[in-house]
Amino acid sequence: SAAPALGSQWLVGRIAAYQELHPDLEFVIGSATGLGPLLAGEADIGLRYGEEEWPGLLAWKLFEERVFPVCSPLLAAQLQTPVDLDRCRLLRHPLLSWQRWFAAAGLQREEPARGPLYEDARLMLEGAVAGHGVALMAGSLAAPYLADGRLVRPFAEDCPDRSFYVVAPPAIQERPAAMAFIRWLVRRADQGAAAPAYSR
């Protein structure tokens, strides 16, 4: 199981590539953000966003994230410096800290208490595309939107955040095929998960 945005934008294509190498394997892919499916034995392997501690589970770090604001090109044209965000609607996600990014940009601001709160990063990205506001987003998830021009980075400043991990129950170590897939995912992550370069 995978966090929805990471599953759709990072995992699905890699599973397809792995199945080309191992056509005898079958995958059942679900989306989840919590650890319940893993702890209950409903999923063998999970991809999650978080800190280093994963109680009751083994964890392998895929890559660290850097976060930065993204918005529609039309909205970006109205923004010159990070101070301009004071008059914008800020789109929020429970795991992403605007306050931390503001500090990296040299501003003292509290965590916004208002503005749409999205539990799904994909929906927040689509909200930004629709011009609903400025979203703070992890670089790997924003990358496809930046590449095709649906979103832009209005400012160069970014800051480190949490990381994406593969997590699994300890019993996974007794399953060679599953462990081989985990090691392959980690290698693929090492081959390129850097945040997109700033380009307005």
Tab-separated table of C-alpha atoms in Angstrom:
chain	number	residue	atom	x	y	z
A	1	SER	CA	0.000	0.000	0.000
A	2	ALA	CA	1.193	3.509	-0.709
A	3	ALA	CA	0.340	7.066	0.191
A	4	PRO	CA	-1.929	8.127	-2.709
A	5	ALA	CA	0.251	10.809	-4.303
A	6	LEU	CA	3.466	8.798	-4.060
A	7	GLY	CA	1.681	5.707	-5.306
A	8	SER	CA	0.343	7.383	-8.428
A	9	GLN	CA	3.381	9.502	-9.287
A	10	TRP	CA	6.332	7.376	-8.190
A	11	LEU	CA	5.392	3.777	-7.420
A	12	VAL	CA	3.081	2.674	-10.232
A	13	GLY	CA	5.610	3.124	-13.023
A	14	ARG	CA	8.304	1.371	-11.027
A	15	ILE	CA	6.081	-1.612	-10.310
A	16	ALA	CA	5.468	-1.896	-14.048
A	17	ALA	CA	9.226	-1.867	-14.655
A	18	TYR	CA	9.780	-4.513	-11.979
A	19	GLN	CA	7.117	-6.757	-13.460
A	20	GLU	CA	8.913	-6.593	-16.792
A	21	LEU	CA	11.883	-8.145	-15.003
A	22	HIS	CA	9.764	-10.588	-12.970
A	23	PRO	CA	6.608	-11.417	-14.964
A	24	ASP	CA	5.722	-14.259	-12.590
A	25	LEU	CA	4.997	-11.851	-9.716
A	26	GLU	CA	1.552	-10.422	-9.017
A	27	PHE	CA	0.919	-7.156	-7.161
A	28	VAL	CA	-2.209	-5.975	-5.373
A	29	ILE	CA	-1.847	-2.215	-4.963
A	30	GLY	CA	-3.878	-0.132	-2.534
A	31	SER	CA	-3.676	3.396	-1.161
A	32	ALA	CA	-3.394	4.340	2.497
A	33	THR	CA	-1.628	6.928	4.623
A	34	GLY	CA	-1.795	5.268	8.036
A	35	LEU	CA	-0.024	2.164	9.286
A	36	GLY	CA	-3.182	0.174	10.021
A	37	PRO	CA	-3.088	-2.079	6.925
A	38	LEU	CA	0.531	-3.029	7.650
A	39	LEU	CA	0.084	-3.643	11.367
A	40	ALA	CA	-3.085	-5.652	10.729
A	41	GLY	CA	-1.412	-7.853	8.133
A	42	GLU	CA	-3.594	-6.519	5.314
A	43	ALA	CA	-0.570	-5.250	3.355
A	44	ASP	CA	2.939	-6.665	3.060
A	45	ILE	CA	4.827	-3.512	2.084
A	46	GLY	CA	3.993	0.161	2.483
A	47	LEU	CA	5.368	3.443	1.173
A	48	ARG	CA	4.904	6.232	3.686
A	49	TYR	CA	6.005	9.806	4.378
A	50	GLY	CA	7.313	10.539	7.844
A	51	GLU	CA	10.108	10.680	10.379
A	52	GLU	CA	12.647	7.969	11.174
A	53	GLU	CA	10.613	6.087	13.800
A	54	TRP	CA	8.145	3.416	12.622
A	55	PRO	CA	7.038	1.451	15.725
A	56	GLY	CA	6.499	-2.234	15.070
A	57	LEU	CA	7.820	-2.037	11.515
A	58	LEU	CA	11.084	-2.226	9.617
A	59	ALA	CA	11.910	0.821	7.501
A	60	TRP	CA	14.168	1.622	4.553
A	61	LYS	CA	14.610	5.260	3.571
A	62	LEU	CA	13.886	5.949	-0.088
A	63	PHE	CA	14.749	9.637	-0.239
A	64	GLU	CA	14.605	12.839	1.741
A	65	GLU	CA	12.255	15.524	0.556
A	66	ARG	CA	12.632	19.232	0.062
A	67	VAL	CA	9.469	21.299	0.037
A	68	PHE	CA	8.618	24.595	-1.627
A	69	PRO	CA	5.573	26.602	-2.740
A	70	VAL	CA	3.949	25.895	-6.096
A	71	CYS	CA	1.087	27.638	-7.840
A	72	SER	CA	-0.466	28.281	-11.221
A	73	PRO	CA	1.519	30.424	-13.679
A	74	LEU	CA	-1.217	33.060	-13.549
A	75	LEU	CA	-0.945	33.378	-9.786
A	76	ALA	CA	2.861	33.293	-9.874
A	77	ALA	CA	2.854	36.391	-12.080
A	78	GLN	CA	1.447	38.314	-9.098
A	79	LEU	CA	4.195	37.177	-6.699
A	80	GLN	CA	7.562	38.899	-6.510
A	81	THR	CA	8.910	37.982	-3.052
A	82	PRO	CA	7.839	35.540	-0.309
A	83	VAL	CA	6.275	38.464	1.582
A	84	ASP	CA	3.605	38.538	-1.130
A	85	LEU	CA	2.260	35.265	0.273
A	86	ASP	CA	0.754	37.275	3.134
A	87	ARG	CA	-2.073	38.231	0.778
A	88	CYS	CA	-2.529	34.764	-0.745
A	89	ARG	CA	-4.649	31.783	0.158
A	90	LEU	CA	-2.238	29.116	1.394
A	91	LEU	CA	-3.176	25.495	0.768
A	92	ARG	CA	-2.249	23.272	3.705
A	93	HIS	CA	-1.380	19.623	4.317
A	94	PRO	CA	-1.086	18.062	7.813
A	95	LEU	CA	2.469	16.808	7.182
A	96	LEU	CA	3.921	19.924	5.541
A	97	SER	CA	4.975	22.972	7.576
A	98	TRP	CA	4.554	26.423	6.093
A	99	GLN	CA	6.221	27.871	9.188
A	100	ARG	CA	9.397	25.894	8.481
A	101	TRP	CA	9.467	27.068	4.875
A	102	PHE	CA	8.873	30.686	5.882
A	103	ALA	CA	11.874	30.448	8.228
A	104	ALA	CA	14.014	29.123	5.362
A	105	ALA	CA	12.880	32.127	3.316
A	106	GLY	CA	13.962	34.498	6.092
A	107	LEU	CA	10.481	35.298	7.383
A	108	GLN	CA	8.977	34.852	10.829
A	109	ARG	CA	5.457	33.566	10.346
A	110	GLU	CA	3.210	31.294	12.368
A	111	GLU	CA	1.767	28.135	10.871
A	112	PRO	CA	-1.335	29.260	8.938
A	113	ALA	CA	-4.544	28.548	10.824
A	114	ARG	CA	-6.771	29.217	7.818
A	115	GLY	CA	-6.913	28.035	4.246
A	116	PRO	CA	-8.053	24.734	2.735
A	117	LEU	CA	-6.583	21.715	4.535
A	118	TYR	CA	-5.955	18.755	2.219
A	119	GLU	CA	-5.306	15.233	3.465
A	120	ASP	CA	-4.369	14.056	-0.043
A	121	ALA	CA	-1.390	15.765	-1.699
A	122	ARG	CA	-2.767	14.948	-5.155
A	123	LEU	CA	-5.922	16.921	-4.431
A	124	MET	CA	-3.855	19.821	-3.135
A	125	LEU	CA	-1.800	19.824	-6.338
A	126	GLU	CA	-4.982	19.901	-8.392
A	127	GLY	CA	-6.298	22.719	-6.214
A	128	ALA	CA	-3.160	24.700	-6.992
A	129	VAL	CA	-3.552	23.981	-10.718
A	130	ALA	CA	-7.103	25.317	-10.530
A	131	GLY	CA	-5.815	28.554	-9.015
A	132	HIS	CA	-7.285	28.008	-5.557
A	133	GLY	CA	-4.091	29.183	-3.870
A	134	VAL	CA	-0.415	28.482	-3.254
A	135	ALA	CA	0.471	24.957	-2.135
A	136	LEU	CA	3.502	23.885	-0.137
A	137	MET	CA	4.581	20.647	-1.782
A	138	ALA	CA	7.234	17.939	-1.702
A	139	GLY	CA	9.515	18.175	-4.709
A	140	SER	CA	9.088	14.612	-5.955
A	141	LEU	CA	5.299	14.989	-6.003
A	142	ALA	CA	5.346	18.402	-7.657
A	143	ALA	CA	7.836	17.336	-10.351
A	144	PRO	CA	5.344	16.145	-13.028
A	145	TYR	CA	3.278	19.306	-12.627
A	146	LEU	CA	6.347	21.512	-12.937
A	147	ALA	CA	7.637	19.572	-15.927
A	148	ASP	CA	4.507	20.145	-18.006
A	149	GLY	CA	3.938	23.713	-16.846
A	150	ARG	CA	0.693	23.203	-14.965
A	151	LEU	CA	2.448	24.578	-11.885
A	152	VAL	CA	5.509	26.745	-11.319
A	153	ARG	CA	7.772	27.572	-8.393
A	154	PRO	CA	7.283	31.274	-7.645
A	155	PHE	CA	10.367	31.380	-5.385
A	156	ALA	CA	13.724	29.605	-5.309
A	157	GLU	CA	13.713	28.974	-1.548
A	158	ASP	CA	13.108	25.434	-0.350
A	159	CYS	CA	13.702	23.560	2.888
A	160	PRO	CA	14.265	19.974	4.031
A	161	ASP	CA	11.301	18.045	5.335
A	162	ARG	CA	10.426	14.446	6.154
A	163	SER	CA	11.399	11.454	4.014
A	164	PHE	CA	9.656	8.715	2.076
A	165	TYR	CA	10.185	5.204	3.424
A	166	VAL	CA	9.427	1.626	2.540
A	167	VAL	CA	7.962	0.071	5.688
A	168	ALA	CA	7.029	-3.535	6.382
A	169	PRO	CA	6.368	-5.928	9.284
A	170	PRO	CA	9.470	-7.777	10.567
A	171	ALA	CA	8.161	-11.042	9.102
A	172	ILE	CA	8.884	-9.660	5.633
A	173	GLN	CA	12.496	-10.748	6.139
A	174	GLU	CA	11.348	-14.347	5.730
A	175	ARG	CA	10.028	-13.643	2.214
A	176	PRO	CA	12.902	-13.461	-0.284
A	177	ALA	CA	10.787	-12.167	-3.174
A	178	ALA	CA	9.417	-9.291	-1.104
A	179	MET	CA	12.871	-8.397	0.204
A	180	ALA	CA	14.255	-8.408	-3.334
A	181	PHE	CA	11.548	-5.939	-4.371
A	182	ILE	CA	12.301	-3.663	-1.406
A	183	ARG	CA	16.017	-3.632	-2.211
A	184	TRP	CA	15.202	-2.852	-5.848
A	185	LEU	CA	12.957	0.068	-4.840
A	186	VAL	CA	15.702	1.509	-2.647
A	187	ARG	CA	18.208	1.255	-5.496
A	188	ARG	CA	15.795	2.945	-7.897
A	189	ALA	CA	15.227	5.754	-5.414
A	190	ASP	CA	18.988	6.252	-5.141
A	191	GLN	CA	19.166	6.685	-8.909
A	192	GLY	CA	17.224	9.902	-8.941
A	193	ALA	CA	14.804	11.515	-6.548
A	194	ALA	CA	16.250	15.012	-6.328
A	195	ALA	CA	13.888	17.957	-6.098
A	196	PRO	CA	13.292	19.760	-9.391
A	197	ALA	CA	15.561	22.721	-10.003
A	198	TYR	CA	14.050	26.158	-9.524
A	199	SER	CA	12.656	27.541	-12.749
A	200	ARG	CA	9.974	30.169	-12.826
